[in-house]
Amino acid sequence: MKLNGTTISDIAARANVSKSTVSRVLNDKSVVNQQTRKVVLEAMESLGYQANAFARSLASGRSMTVGVLTQKIGSPFYDMIMQGVIQGFAGTGYSPLFVDGQWEESTALEVIRAVLGRKVDGMLLLGGDLPEQQLNELKERLPTIVVGKEIPGWENQCVYIDNISAAYDATKHLIDFGHRDIAIIQGIKQHQDAMRRFDGYAKALADAGIELDPGLVLEGDFSAQSGIVGISSLLMRGKSFTAVFCANDMVAYGARLALQRHGIRVPEDVSIVGFDDQGESAYVTPPLTTVRQPGTEMGAAAAAGLVQLMQGKPCVLPTLQAELKCRESVARVLR
Amino acid sequence: MKLNGTTISDIAARANVSKSTVSRVLNDKSVVNQQTRKVVLEAMESLGYQANAFARSLASGRSMTVGVLTQKIGSPFYDMIMQGVIQGFAGTGYSPLFVDGQWEESTALEVIRAVLGRKVDGMLLLGGDLPEQQLNELKERLPTIVVGKEIPGWENQCVYIDNISAAYDATKHLIDFGHRDIAIIQGIKQHQDAMRRFDGYAKALADAGIELDPGLVLEGDFSAQSGIVGISSLLMRGKSFTAVFCANDMVAYGARLALQRHGIRVPEDVSIVGFDDQGESAYVTPPLTTVRQPGTEMGAAAAAGLVQLMQGKPCVLPTLQAELKCRESVARVLR
DNA sequence: TTGTAAGCGTTATCAC
DNA sequence: GTGATAACGCTTACAA
C-alpha cells in the first residue's frame, strides 16, 4: 500500500510514453499496443500509482459516485438495505456516498444539494418523503431510484414490496389460527408503509367477515415505546383481544414486554406478529413471527438497477416478495 | 433546489467581477468589499450556484472529505458509532465517505486504497484489525483516528472505552448479587475487545477469591447463535452455574433463548448480563442488564478530534466511560 | 480590494 | 497506436 502522490505524468515519463497513452491504459477503453500497455502497467505498479479521482471526474464529467440518501442510519430495516446497496455496488466501479436526511425534509434537501455538488452520477433514495416537485427535478437531472417506497409516475424506478398484501398475509395468518379480536399498533401516521400495512390488515379482516373495531387500532411510531403504550391503552380500556399485529418488530418487542408486565403470556394468551424480521427477532423469547422484508435484496437490486441507468441502459427492477416467517409468537386460539 | 451546471465564471459575469473575487467570497477567507460580496452572493442565489467539489479539491488539494472505514455496516454497535460520526461532522464542512472492510484484511486494504484515491483529508477507522505497518503508514500520510480500539503508539488518536474495567464491573455486579458460578460466553477470539472483556471477568473473579473454572468459559463469536451454543454446551456437560456474562447483547439474546428452551428462567434461575446496550435490549424480556457503550459519543468525539487534526490543531480525545445499565436480567442468588 | 494567470491531474479531440 | 493540446471548474500567488 504505497501512499504517494504519483501522477499520470510520472508514470508517462517512467514508461517513455505520453500522458494520453497512460490515460488510455487506465481507462481500458481504446486499443493500446500489448507491449506498451505492459510497460505502462509495470510503471504504475512500481510507482504505486493511484489515480486522482477528482482530476478524473473533473475532466470526464463522471464521478463514479452515487449519492445514497438514508433517513436514519442505524434503523434496522434501512441497515439491511444499506448492506444490500454496498454489495450491489461492489465491483461496479461506483462508490456509494451516504448522507443522512434524519427524517427531516429540510435536512434532506440540504444534504442532497451537498451531494449534487459532489457531482454524483446517480441517486438512491432510501425511504423518506421528499416533496413531489423536488423528486421530479431530481429525476430529471440524473438517474434516480427510490427504495422502500412506491411513487406514482416513477414506474420502474422504485424498489419496494407490496406492503398491503404482506400485511394481509400476516393478518390472515392470525385469522387462520382462530383469532378474531386482532389489534394493530400502527407506524408513523403519514408514512406510506404504515398506511398500507393498515390497509392490508383491514382488508384481511373484511375478507374474513370480521368487522374492524376502531377500539383495536392503536397509533404508534415504529418504536418499542409505542408498542408498550399501545398495549397499555388496550389493557386500560379493558378491550379484549387475542392477537396484535405490529407495524414493525420494534413495536412488537415493546408490545411483548408490556404484555408480560401484565402477566399475559405470549403466545398462550396473546399472539404477536411483527414486520421487518430484523436480526434479533429470531432470538427474542419467544422468537417472533414476522414479515420478512428482503432488505438486502432490495438494496442490491436498486444498486444494480441504478448502474444500468447510469450506463444509459434501461433497467428492470425485480418485484420482490415479503415472506411471513412463522416462528413462535403466534398460537392457535382455543375455542 | 435548482440543479444546474452553473460555474464560477457565470456568476462572475453576472456580478461583473472576476472569478477570483467570486472564489474569495466562496471561501470566506480573504477580505472582500461588503458591497461586492453582496452582489456576488445575490448572483449565486439567483443562478442557484453550487460549487463543483471536484474542481475545488483538485485546485486546493483538500477534499473536505474523510474516509470512514467500518467493519460491517449493520452491526448494532458500529451503527451507534456511525451515527455519532455523522453528527460529529455535521456543520464542519467535512463529509464522511463510508467504506466497508467486511472484517477482511484484504477488503479493508482495497477500500482504503480506493478512498485514498478520492484524496480524503483524514481517516477514521472503526474497529478492525489492520496490520500495524499499514496502520502506521496511514498515520504518517494523513490525520487518522481509530475508534473502538486501543493501539500502542497511537496515544491520543484512539477513542475507546476501558473494556477491562467495564467487564470487571459487570462481573462484580454478578458477584455482589451472590453469584459464584459465573460462566462467560466470549467474543471472537483474536478480537481485542473480546480478550479484554475476558480479562476483566477473570480479574473480578480473582479479586473476589473465586477460582476461574475453565469449564465455565465458552467460546463464541458475538453472534446470538454462539450464545445458544454456549448455553447448550454448558447444559450438556451438566455444569452448574447461576449467571452468564455475555460478550455482547446478541450473545445474551441467544443465551436467554437457549435457557428458556430448557425451562430455565431468567433471572430467577440464571442471571445474564450483556455488553453494548443495543437499542432492543431495554425491551426484550426480561429487559437486559448490560454494559452501555457510549457509541454515539465515541463517534462524535472521534469526528470532532479528526477535524481538529485536519486543521493542524492538536486534538484531545475525551476518555469515555462505559456504564452498567441495571435492568431485570440479574437476580440475587438465594442461599 | 480586485484582477490576471498559472496551475491541479485527468480526459478528450485532433492530428500524425 | 500514439502524442500534442485544449478543456474541466476552481484556488492561489502575484500584480495592480
XYZ file of C-alpha atoms (C1' of nucleotides) in Angstrom:
702
model
C 0.000 0.000 0.000
C 2.199 2.800 -1.259
C 0.708 6.111 -0.416
C 2.325 8.699 -2.610
C 1.223 11.459 -4.904
C 2.392 9.944 -8.159
C 0.673 11.381 -11.181
C -0.005 10.259 -14.663
C 2.969 12.290 -15.878
C 5.360 10.470 -13.607
C 4.339 7.168 -14.944
C 4.323 8.510 -18.500
C 7.928 9.534 -18.034
C 8.854 6.249 -16.436
C 7.287 4.284 -19.267
C 8.522 6.562 -22.022
C 5.106 7.252 -23.400
C 2.752 10.203 -23.390
C 0.174 11.015 -20.780
C -2.502 10.147 -23.289
C -1.307 6.625 -23.562
C -1.203 6.216 -19.850
C -4.711 7.537 -19.655
C -5.732 5.028 -22.277
C -4.490 2.030 -20.401
C -6.021 3.492 -17.288
C -9.433 3.532 -18.876
C -9.032 0.282 -20.697
C -11.324 1.554 -23.402
C -9.314 2.341 -26.507
C -6.821 -0.020 -28.014
C -3.240 0.085 -26.825
C -0.329 -1.977 -28.020
C 0.101 -5.045 -25.848
C 3.742 -4.320 -25.165
C 3.151 -0.651 -24.412
C 0.339 -1.478 -22.081
C 2.512 -3.909 -20.215
C 5.278 -1.358 -19.740
C 2.803 1.224 -18.504
C 1.219 -1.217 -16.128
C 4.618 -2.064 -14.710
C 5.433 1.575 -14.242
C 2.175 2.074 -12.387
C 2.891 -0.909 -10.252
C 6.374 0.080 -9.287
C 5.433 3.653 -8.546
C 2.367 2.615 -6.589
C 0.220 4.815 -8.738
C -3.280 5.671 -7.598
C -5.370 7.781 -9.941
C -6.715 11.037 -8.575
C -10.438 10.638 -8.596
C -11.042 14.373 -8.612
C -8.994 15.145 -11.626
C -10.650 12.276 -13.366
C -14.116 13.410 -12.534
C -13.408 16.984 -13.384
C -12.135 16.024 -16.797
C -14.656 13.353 -17.587
C -17.728 14.801 -16.001
C -18.424 11.484 -14.322
C -17.657 10.915 -10.684
C -18.265 7.201 -10.405
C -20.012 8.057 -7.213
C -23.634 7.761 -6.306
C -25.405 9.592 -3.555
C -27.425 7.477 -1.167
C -29.920 9.362 0.904
C -30.848 7.465 4.034
C -33.385 8.506 6.578
C -31.645 7.348 9.643
C -28.512 5.358 9.569
C -28.962 2.922 12.412
C -32.531 1.844 11.833
C -32.671 -1.930 11.454
C -34.555 -2.077 8.214
C -32.560 0.599 6.442
C -29.382 -1.014 7.647
C -30.323 -4.115 5.739
C -30.934 -2.039 2.668
C -27.637 -0.232 3.054
C -25.856 -3.545 3.279
C -27.502 -4.556 0.055
C -26.578 -1.283 -1.590
C -22.953 -1.728 -0.665
C -22.960 -5.232 -2.004
C -24.752 -4.141 -5.126
C -22.120 -1.536 -5.974
C -19.165 -3.731 -5.121
C -17.136 -4.369 -8.212
C -19.082 -1.972 -10.392
C -16.588 0.848 -10.026
C -19.159 3.073 -8.378
C -18.854 4.133 -4.756
C -21.849 4.991 -2.652
C -21.728 8.265 -0.767
C -24.104 8.011 2.158
C -25.860 11.035 3.510
C -28.477 11.152 6.188
C -31.743 13.028 5.883
C -32.697 12.422 9.506
C -36.351 12.207 8.526
C -36.391 15.962 8.063
C -37.282 17.463 4.768
C -35.027 20.465 5.155
C -32.068 18.330 6.144
C -32.729 16.014 3.241
C -32.791 18.875 0.769
C -29.616 20.276 2.185
C -27.650 17.045 2.014
C -28.931 16.433 -1.477
C -27.530 19.773 -2.524
C -24.227 18.875 -0.959
C -24.123 15.569 -2.689
C -25.011 17.144 -6.014
C -22.054 19.447 -5.544
C -20.003 16.299 -5.422
C -21.326 15.578 -8.885
C -22.730 12.164 -8.168
C -23.693 10.211 -11.253
C -26.883 8.921 -9.708
C -29.036 8.995 -6.659
C -30.543 6.326 -4.477
C -33.315 7.444 -2.162
C -34.000 5.144 0.758
C -37.478 5.886 2.001
C -38.161 9.416 3.007
C -40.782 11.847 1.966
C -39.420 14.454 -0.354
C -41.976 16.746 -1.917
C -43.000 15.531 -5.315
C -41.638 18.514 -7.136
C -38.121 18.103 -5.782
C -38.333 14.445 -6.531
C -39.179 15.089 -10.140
C -36.480 17.707 -10.525
C -34.027 15.175 -9.232
C -35.242 12.505 -11.595
C -34.908 14.933 -14.488
C -31.369 15.718 -13.594
C -29.894 12.321 -13.022
C -30.647 8.633 -12.750
C -32.535 8.111 -9.535
C -34.038 5.094 -7.878
C -36.224 5.004 -4.819
C -36.112 2.124 -2.388
C -38.857 1.174 0.013
C -41.475 3.416 -1.432
C -43.805 3.460 -4.366
C -44.180 6.748 -6.166
C -46.771 7.360 -8.851
C -45.116 8.232 -12.115
C -41.879 6.515 -11.127
C -42.750 3.154 -12.528
C -39.593 1.130 -12.926
C -37.597 3.399 -10.666
C -38.892 2.111 -7.364
C -37.917 -0.979 -5.456
C -40.437 -1.935 -2.848
C -42.506 -4.758 -1.582
C -46.220 -4.913 -1.551
C -46.944 -3.845 1.998
C -50.648 -4.290 1.616
C -50.503 -7.933 0.693
C -47.736 -8.612 3.207
C -49.844 -7.158 5.987
C -52.808 -9.003 4.581
C -50.937 -12.289 4.836
C -49.777 -11.581 8.351
C -53.274 -10.762 9.491
C -54.748 -13.707 7.643
C -52.271 -15.962 9.392
C -53.669 -14.774 12.673
C -57.215 -15.288 11.433
C -56.368 -18.761 10.220
C -55.216 -19.557 13.712
C -58.635 -18.680 15.012
C -58.086 -15.100 16.091
C -60.883 -12.612 15.595
C -60.082 -9.848 18.027
C -56.897 -8.670 16.419
C -55.416 -5.363 17.471
C -52.995 -3.349 15.353
C -50.356 -0.959 16.584
C -49.541 1.306 13.718
C -46.455 3.062 12.449
C -45.970 6.754 11.871
C -49.250 8.030 10.579
C -48.251 9.740 7.349
C -45.794 7.037 6.500
C -46.704 5.181 3.335
C -45.663 1.794 4.681
C -47.671 2.330 7.836
C -50.795 3.211 5.916
C -50.504 0.248 3.612
C -49.919 -2.141 6.434
C -53.092 -0.877 7.963
C -54.915 -1.316 4.682
C -53.739 -4.906 4.411
C -54.856 -5.561 7.943
C -58.268 -4.051 7.288
C -58.705 -5.970 4.064
C -57.863 -9.303 5.669
C -60.406 -8.658 8.369
C -63.022 -7.657 5.838
C -62.391 -10.695 3.663
C -62.866 -12.882 6.719
C -66.103 -11.156 7.577
C -64.693 -9.665 10.731
C -65.800 -6.175 11.483
C -62.975 -3.746 12.121
C -63.179 -2.486 15.676
C -61.726 1.034 15.885
C -61.042 0.373 19.525
C -58.458 -2.160 18.477
C -56.452 0.140 16.237
C -53.739 1.966 18.088
C -51.478 4.741 16.985
C -47.755 4.263 17.088
C -44.499 5.414 15.578
C -42.452 2.312 14.840
C -40.789 2.492 18.273
C -40.750 -0.104 21.036
C -42.124 2.528 23.329
C -45.197 2.896 21.159
C -45.718 -0.843 21.434
C -45.784 -0.526 25.198
C -48.144 2.404 25.077
C -50.418 0.621 22.646
C -50.805 -2.457 24.820
C -51.255 -0.380 27.942
C -54.032 1.554 26.303
C -55.757 -1.635 25.253
C -55.473 -3.098 28.723
C -56.515 0.040 30.486
C -59.652 0.231 28.411
C -60.337 -3.396 29.131
C -60.552 -4.261 25.453
C -60.425 -7.960 24.855
C -58.078 -9.173 22.157
C -56.149 -12.333 21.415
C -53.634 -11.075 18.903
C -51.671 -7.992 17.932
C -50.292 -7.093 14.558
C -47.396 -4.666 14.989
C -46.172 -2.116 12.464
C -42.648 -3.410 12.850
C -40.514 -5.632 15.038
C -39.510 -2.915 17.473
C -43.169 -2.248 18.187
C -43.628 -5.972 18.667
C -40.846 -6.059 21.235
C -42.473 -3.299 23.197
C -45.856 -4.951 22.974
C -44.475 -8.255 24.135
C -42.793 -6.612 27.106
C -45.916 -4.723 28.137
C -47.929 -7.899 27.904
C -45.516 -9.779 30.117
C -45.541 -6.950 32.606
C -49.236 -7.584 32.982
C -48.777 -11.289 33.365
C -50.141 -12.005 29.922
C -48.298 -14.801 28.160
C -47.156 -14.770 24.550
C -48.289 -16.701 22.647
C -50.518 -18.670 25.015
C -52.765 -15.728 25.879
C -51.991 -13.279 23.131
C -50.291 -13.800 19.782
C -47.996 -11.244 18.203
C -46.741 -10.714 14.687
C -44.219 -8.138 13.674
C -42.892 -6.707 10.445
C -39.319 -6.492 9.042
C -37.635 -9.519 10.564
C -34.729 -7.611 11.967
C -31.750 -9.621 13.108
C -32.744 -10.000 16.739
C -36.243 -11.257 16.065
C -35.260 -14.874 15.627
C -33.670 -14.845 19.074
C -36.061 -12.992 21.319
C -38.393 -15.004 23.519
C -40.477 -16.282 22.042
C -38.884 -15.997 18.598
C -41.030 -13.532 16.741
C -43.335 -14.439 13.900
C -42.893 -11.594 11.482
C -42.961 -10.488 7.898
C -39.526 -10.692 6.408
C -38.684 -7.828 4.130
C -35.882 -8.752 1.775
C -33.924 -5.631 2.667
C -30.584 -6.775 1.413
C -32.008 -7.910 -1.883
C -33.879 -4.641 -2.256
C -30.728 -2.626 -1.753
C -28.733 -4.778 -4.113
C -31.414 -4.681 -6.772
C -31.655 -0.917 -6.529
C -27.901 -0.518 -6.855
C -27.755 -2.834 -9.831
C -30.639 -1.043 -11.489
C -29.026 2.314 -10.939
C -25.795 1.156 -12.512
C -27.772 0.140 -15.589
C -29.461 3.514 -15.684
C -26.178 5.384 -15.309
C -24.760 3.469 -18.212
C -27.677 4.563 -20.299
C -29.247 1.156 -20.409
C -32.854 0.608 -19.475
C -33.279 -1.048 -16.139
C -35.646 -3.683 -14.967
C -36.271 -3.791 -11.265
C -37.342 -7.107 -9.833
C -40.564 -7.426 -7.930
C -39.566 -8.630 -4.510
C -41.814 -10.545 -2.213
C -42.151 -10.260 1.504
C -42.417 -13.546 3.304
C -44.084 -14.477 6.525
C -41.584 -16.100 8.874
C -43.586 -18.279 11.198
C -41.843 -18.643 14.500
C -43.254 -18.961 17.953
C -45.148 -15.834 18.878
C -48.403 -16.991 17.354
C -50.599 -19.722 18.795
C -53.909 -21.184 17.847
C -56.725 -19.695 19.846
C -58.623 -22.192 21.918
C -62.307 -22.208 21.439
C -33.297 23.406 -5.309
C -32.040 24.458 -8.710
C -29.963 21.780 -10.227
C -27.923 23.324 -12.978
C -24.323 23.378 -14.045
C -23.606 26.998 -13.255
C -19.936 27.737 -12.817
C -17.915 30.344 -11.105
C -17.500 32.171 -14.389
C -21.209 32.504 -14.888
C -21.661 34.138 -11.597
C -18.551 36.282 -12.113
C -20.082 37.578 -15.308
C -23.426 38.124 -13.692
C -21.865 40.068 -10.838
C -19.390 41.952 -13.006
C -16.360 40.797 -11.075
C -13.540 38.372 -11.701
C -13.544 34.679 -10.949
C -11.050 35.314 -8.186
C -13.435 37.532 -6.351
C -16.179 35.014 -6.612
C -13.802 32.411 -5.302
C -12.968 34.688 -2.426
C -16.491 35.112 -1.272
C -16.957 31.406 -1.751
C -14.163 30.655 0.652
C -14.981 33.420 3.028
C -11.344 33.652 3.953
C -9.858 36.799 2.438
C -11.454 40.181 2.755
C -13.977 41.267 0.163
C -15.773 44.572 -0.076
C -19.115 44.360 1.628
C -20.986 45.641 -1.386
C -19.146 43.367 -3.814
C -19.739 40.364 -1.642
C -23.411 41.122 -1.506
C -23.687 41.376 -5.268
C -21.828 38.120 -5.718
C -23.976 36.357 -3.165
C -27.069 37.537 -4.955
C -25.764 36.320 -8.253
C -25.088 32.920 -6.712
C -28.516 32.844 -5.243
C -30.347 33.750 -8.381
C -28.370 31.332 -10.506
C -28.685 28.557 -7.983
C -24.957 28.132 -7.937
C -23.472 25.004 -6.407
C -19.700 24.771 -6.355
C -18.129 21.782 -8.025
C -16.470 19.912 -5.226
C -14.064 18.162 -7.550
C -12.689 21.238 -9.168
C -12.291 22.725 -5.747
C -10.459 19.778 -4.369
C -8.261 19.440 -7.382
C -7.202 23.040 -7.129
C -6.862 23.244 -3.405
C -5.551 19.824 -2.609
C -8.163 19.416 0.104
C -11.243 17.345 -0.455
C -13.211 18.190 2.679
C -13.982 14.525 2.786
C -12.921 11.952 5.297
C -12.842 8.243 4.777
C -14.591 6.150 7.385
C -13.652 2.505 7.384
C -16.323 0.382 9.010
C -16.145 -3.306 9.624
C -19.683 -4.180 8.943
C -22.329 -1.636 8.333
C -25.337 -3.069 10.076
C -23.773 -4.220 13.319
C -25.557 -2.606 16.236
C -22.560 -1.191 17.995
C -20.903 0.233 14.924
C -24.186 1.705 13.862
C -24.196 3.760 17.013
C -20.702 4.913 16.266
C -21.601 5.794 12.699
C -24.486 7.867 13.943
C -22.102 9.715 16.174
C -19.654 10.222 13.354
C -22.324 11.719 11.150
C -23.397 14.033 13.918
C -19.820 14.934 14.674
C -19.132 16.050 11.125
C -22.402 17.883 10.673
C -21.737 21.553 10.162
C -17.971 21.184 9.955
C -17.873 21.240 6.179
C -16.423 17.750 6.044
C -18.361 14.838 4.617
C -17.780 11.286 5.707
C -17.272 8.715 2.979
C -18.150 5.326 4.379
C -16.454 2.202 3.143
C -16.858 -1.276 4.470
C -13.973 -3.565 5.294
C -16.223 -6.561 5.925
C -13.852 -7.813 8.622
C -11.432 -8.892 5.933
C -7.972 -7.509 5.823
C -7.690 -7.665 2.068
C -11.010 -5.944 1.564
C -10.066 -3.297 4.070
C -6.805 -2.565 2.304
C -8.554 -2.382 -1.012
C -11.223 0.046 0.092
C -8.620 2.166 1.826
C -6.767 2.464 -1.454
C -9.963 3.473 -3.162
C -10.705 6.066 -0.571
C -7.197 7.436 -0.749
C -7.680 7.840 -4.465
C -10.519 10.127 -3.538
C -7.979 12.202 -1.679
C -9.669 12.178 1.670
C -8.256 14.673 4.137
C -8.412 12.234 7.018
C -9.308 8.742 8.012
C -11.496 7.303 10.716
C -11.008 3.619 11.447
C -13.874 1.942 13.224
C -12.548 -1.196 14.833
C -10.887 -3.664 12.570
C -7.522 -5.270 12.649
C -5.232 -3.769 10.108
C -1.625 -4.884 10.303
C 0.440 -2.486 12.299
C 2.627 -1.492 9.410
C -0.251 -0.389 7.217
C -1.691 1.430 10.145
C 1.456 3.385 10.683
C 1.841 4.191 7.004
C -1.666 5.553 7.096
C -0.992 7.620 10.156
C 2.125 9.046 8.523
C 0.207 10.065 5.484
C -2.835 11.743 6.929
C -4.693 12.514 10.104
C -6.155 9.270 11.346
C -8.187 8.336 14.361
C -9.159 4.884 15.494
C -12.444 4.223 17.251
C -13.178 1.264 19.476
C -9.654 0.039 19.738
C -6.528 0.908 21.618
C -3.311 0.792 19.661
C 0.102 1.116 21.260
C 1.909 4.144 19.932
C -1.335 5.841 18.948
C -1.850 7.667 22.165
C -4.313 10.469 21.606
C -5.524 9.070 18.326
C -7.769 6.375 19.706
C -11.250 6.657 21.123
C -12.239 3.676 23.165
C -13.614 2.621 26.470
C -11.849 0.577 29.048
C -13.236 -2.855 28.290
C -11.362 -4.489 31.109
C -12.872 -2.374 33.818
C -16.302 -2.428 32.200
C -16.252 -6.220 32.156
C -14.871 -6.164 35.660
C -17.805 -4.089 36.836
C -20.315 -6.304 35.088
C -18.841 -9.416 36.643
C -18.542 -7.779 40.027
C -22.191 -6.852 39.852
C -22.984 -10.518 39.474
C -20.663 -11.402 42.340
C -22.230 -8.733 44.519
C -25.558 -10.393 43.910
C -24.194 -13.588 45.341
C -23.189 -15.415 42.183
C -20.065 -17.527 42.237
C -20.528 -19.901 39.342
C -20.420 -17.362 36.591
C -19.996 -18.537 33.036
C -18.705 -16.363 30.218
C -19.507 -16.673 26.545
C -16.751 -14.937 24.697
C -16.495 -12.913 21.520
C -14.279 -13.588 18.535
C -11.066 -14.952 19.921
C -8.480 -12.622 18.421
C -10.680 -9.617 18.913
C -9.179 -7.078 21.284
C -12.493 -6.234 22.934
C -13.254 -9.895 23.458
C -9.923 -10.543 25.123
C -10.220 -7.570 27.409
C -13.712 -8.458 28.435
C -12.419 -11.840 29.395
C -9.582 -10.252 31.336
C -11.995 -8.074 33.263
C -14.125 -11.082 34.030
C -11.138 -13.068 35.226
C -9.874 -10.215 37.354
C -13.205 -9.699 39.056
C -13.341 -13.369 39.925
C -9.790 -13.331 41.223
C -10.376 -10.240 43.331
C -13.366 -11.964 44.880
C -11.351 -15.040 45.621
C -13.301 -17.152 43.175
C -11.277 -19.617 41.224
C -11.774 -19.408 37.496
C -13.319 -22.616 36.242
C -12.207 -23.245 32.648
C -15.312 -25.335 32.211
C -17.341 -22.172 32.532
C -15.596 -20.239 29.799
C -17.151 -20.762 26.415
C -16.011 -19.711 23.008
C -18.220 -17.522 20.906
C -18.218 -15.004 18.093
C -20.507 -12.158 19.141
C -23.494 -13.839 17.469
C -26.780 -14.907 19.020
C -26.129 -18.354 17.690
C -22.948 -18.601 19.713
C -24.957 -17.714 22.794
C -27.228 -20.663 22.133
C -24.323 -22.973 21.520
C -22.573 -21.783 24.660
C -25.534 -22.479 26.899
C -26.195 -25.813 25.264
C -22.635 -26.861 25.867
C -22.865 -25.876 29.500
C -26.107 -27.758 29.951
C -24.969 -30.817 28.098
C -21.934 -31.100 30.270
C -24.083 -30.691 33.320
C -22.051 -27.752 34.580
C -23.791 -25.868 37.305
C -23.880 -22.089 37.014
C -26.130 -19.297 38.171
C -25.036 -16.487 35.910
C -23.656 -15.815 32.453
C -21.623 -12.859 31.309
C -22.013 -12.451 27.545
C -19.541 -10.842 25.168
C -22.297 -8.670 23.770
C -26.045 -8.279 23.717
C -26.621 -10.529 20.724
C -24.892 -13.347 22.556
C -27.049 -12.585 25.570
C -30.201 -12.892 23.461
C -29.113 -16.284 22.241
C -28.200 -17.416 25.736
C -31.504 -16.286 27.112
C -33.397 -18.144 24.410
C -31.434 -21.369 24.937
C -32.045 -21.147 28.651
C -35.766 -20.734 28.180
C -35.819 -23.649 25.766
C -34.549 -25.769 28.626
C -37.115 -24.423 31.022
C -34.568 -22.360 32.890
C -35.900 -18.996 33.969
C -34.093 -15.682 33.662
C -33.331 -14.189 36.091
C -34.872 -16.466 38.716
C -32.662 -19.451 37.900
C -29.872 -17.899 35.929
C -28.824 -14.261 35.630
C -27.497 -12.750 32.408
C -25.522 -9.643 31.640
C -24.685 -8.425 28.186
C -22.437 -5.806 26.665
C -23.197 -2.855 24.329
C -26.724 -1.916 25.276
C -28.038 -2.040 21.757
C -31.412 -0.461 21.152
C -33.517 -3.581 21.628
C -32.019 -4.565 24.955
C -34.247 -2.358 27.039
C -37.300 -4.039 25.534
C -36.531 -7.731 25.450
C -37.936 -9.925 28.200
C -36.618 -9.510 30.704
C -35.007 -6.172 29.888
C -31.322 -6.913 29.710
C -28.806 -5.744 32.258
C -25.843 -4.763 30.162
C -22.835 -2.529 29.826
C -23.699 0.569 27.899
C -21.018 1.664 25.499
C -21.390 5.327 24.620
C -21.210 4.591 20.916
C -22.702 7.814 19.691
C -20.450 9.894 21.889
C -17.443 7.900 20.757
C -18.223 8.532 17.116
C -18.872 12.203 17.664
C -15.711 12.647 19.699
C -13.649 10.922 17.060
C -15.090 13.094 14.323
C -14.508 16.264 16.290
C -10.955 15.212 17.085
C -10.238 14.441 13.483
C -11.465 17.841 12.381
C -9.013 19.411 14.811
C -6.224 17.262 13.466
C -7.060 18.105 9.870
C -6.927 21.776 10.698
C -3.479 21.281 12.078
C -4.516 21.773 15.651
C -3.650 19.289 18.333
C -6.556 17.203 19.425
C -7.627 16.000 22.784
C -9.822 12.946 22.829
C -12.105 12.509 25.813
C -11.904 9.415 27.935
C -15.338 7.888 27.747
C -16.794 5.643 30.362
C -18.908 2.579 29.942
C -21.788 2.308 32.307
C -23.601 -0.682 33.707
C -27.296 -0.435 32.961
C -29.037 -2.466 35.604
C -32.300 -3.797 34.309
C -34.037 -7.060 35.031
C -31.934 -9.948 33.856
C -29.948 -10.222 37.058
C -31.323 -11.510 40.349
C -29.854 -12.108 43.721
C -28.914 -15.738 44.221
C -30.724 -17.431 47.061
C -28.544 -19.138 49.561
C -9.837 45.304 -2.507
C -9.696 43.246 -7.024
C -7.898 41.212 -11.363
C -4.544 38.162 -14.100
C -2.861 33.964 -14.957
C -0.703 29.740 -13.779
C -1.662 25.542 -12.290
C -4.247 20.999 -10.066
C -4.301 15.643 -12.646
C -7.233 13.798 -15.932
C -9.854 13.076 -20.195
C -10.935 14.103 -24.908
C -10.174 15.895 -29.612
C -7.406 16.071 -33.077
C -3.633 15.204 -35.887
C 0.153 12.190 -37.075
C -1.377 3.245 -31.988
C 0.322 7.322 -30.183
C 1.220 12.171 -28.940
C 0.111 17.264 -28.505
C -3.017 20.231 -26.505
C -7.141 22.169 -25.048
C -10.536 21.768 -21.753
C -12.787 20.635 -16.810
C -14.036 24.498 -12.609
C -11.710 26.193 -9.110
C -7.702 28.125 -5.978
C -3.932 30.985 -5.342
C 0.245 33.574 -5.778
C 1.381 37.805 -7.793
C 0.220 42.260 -9.625
C -2.275 46.265 -9.896
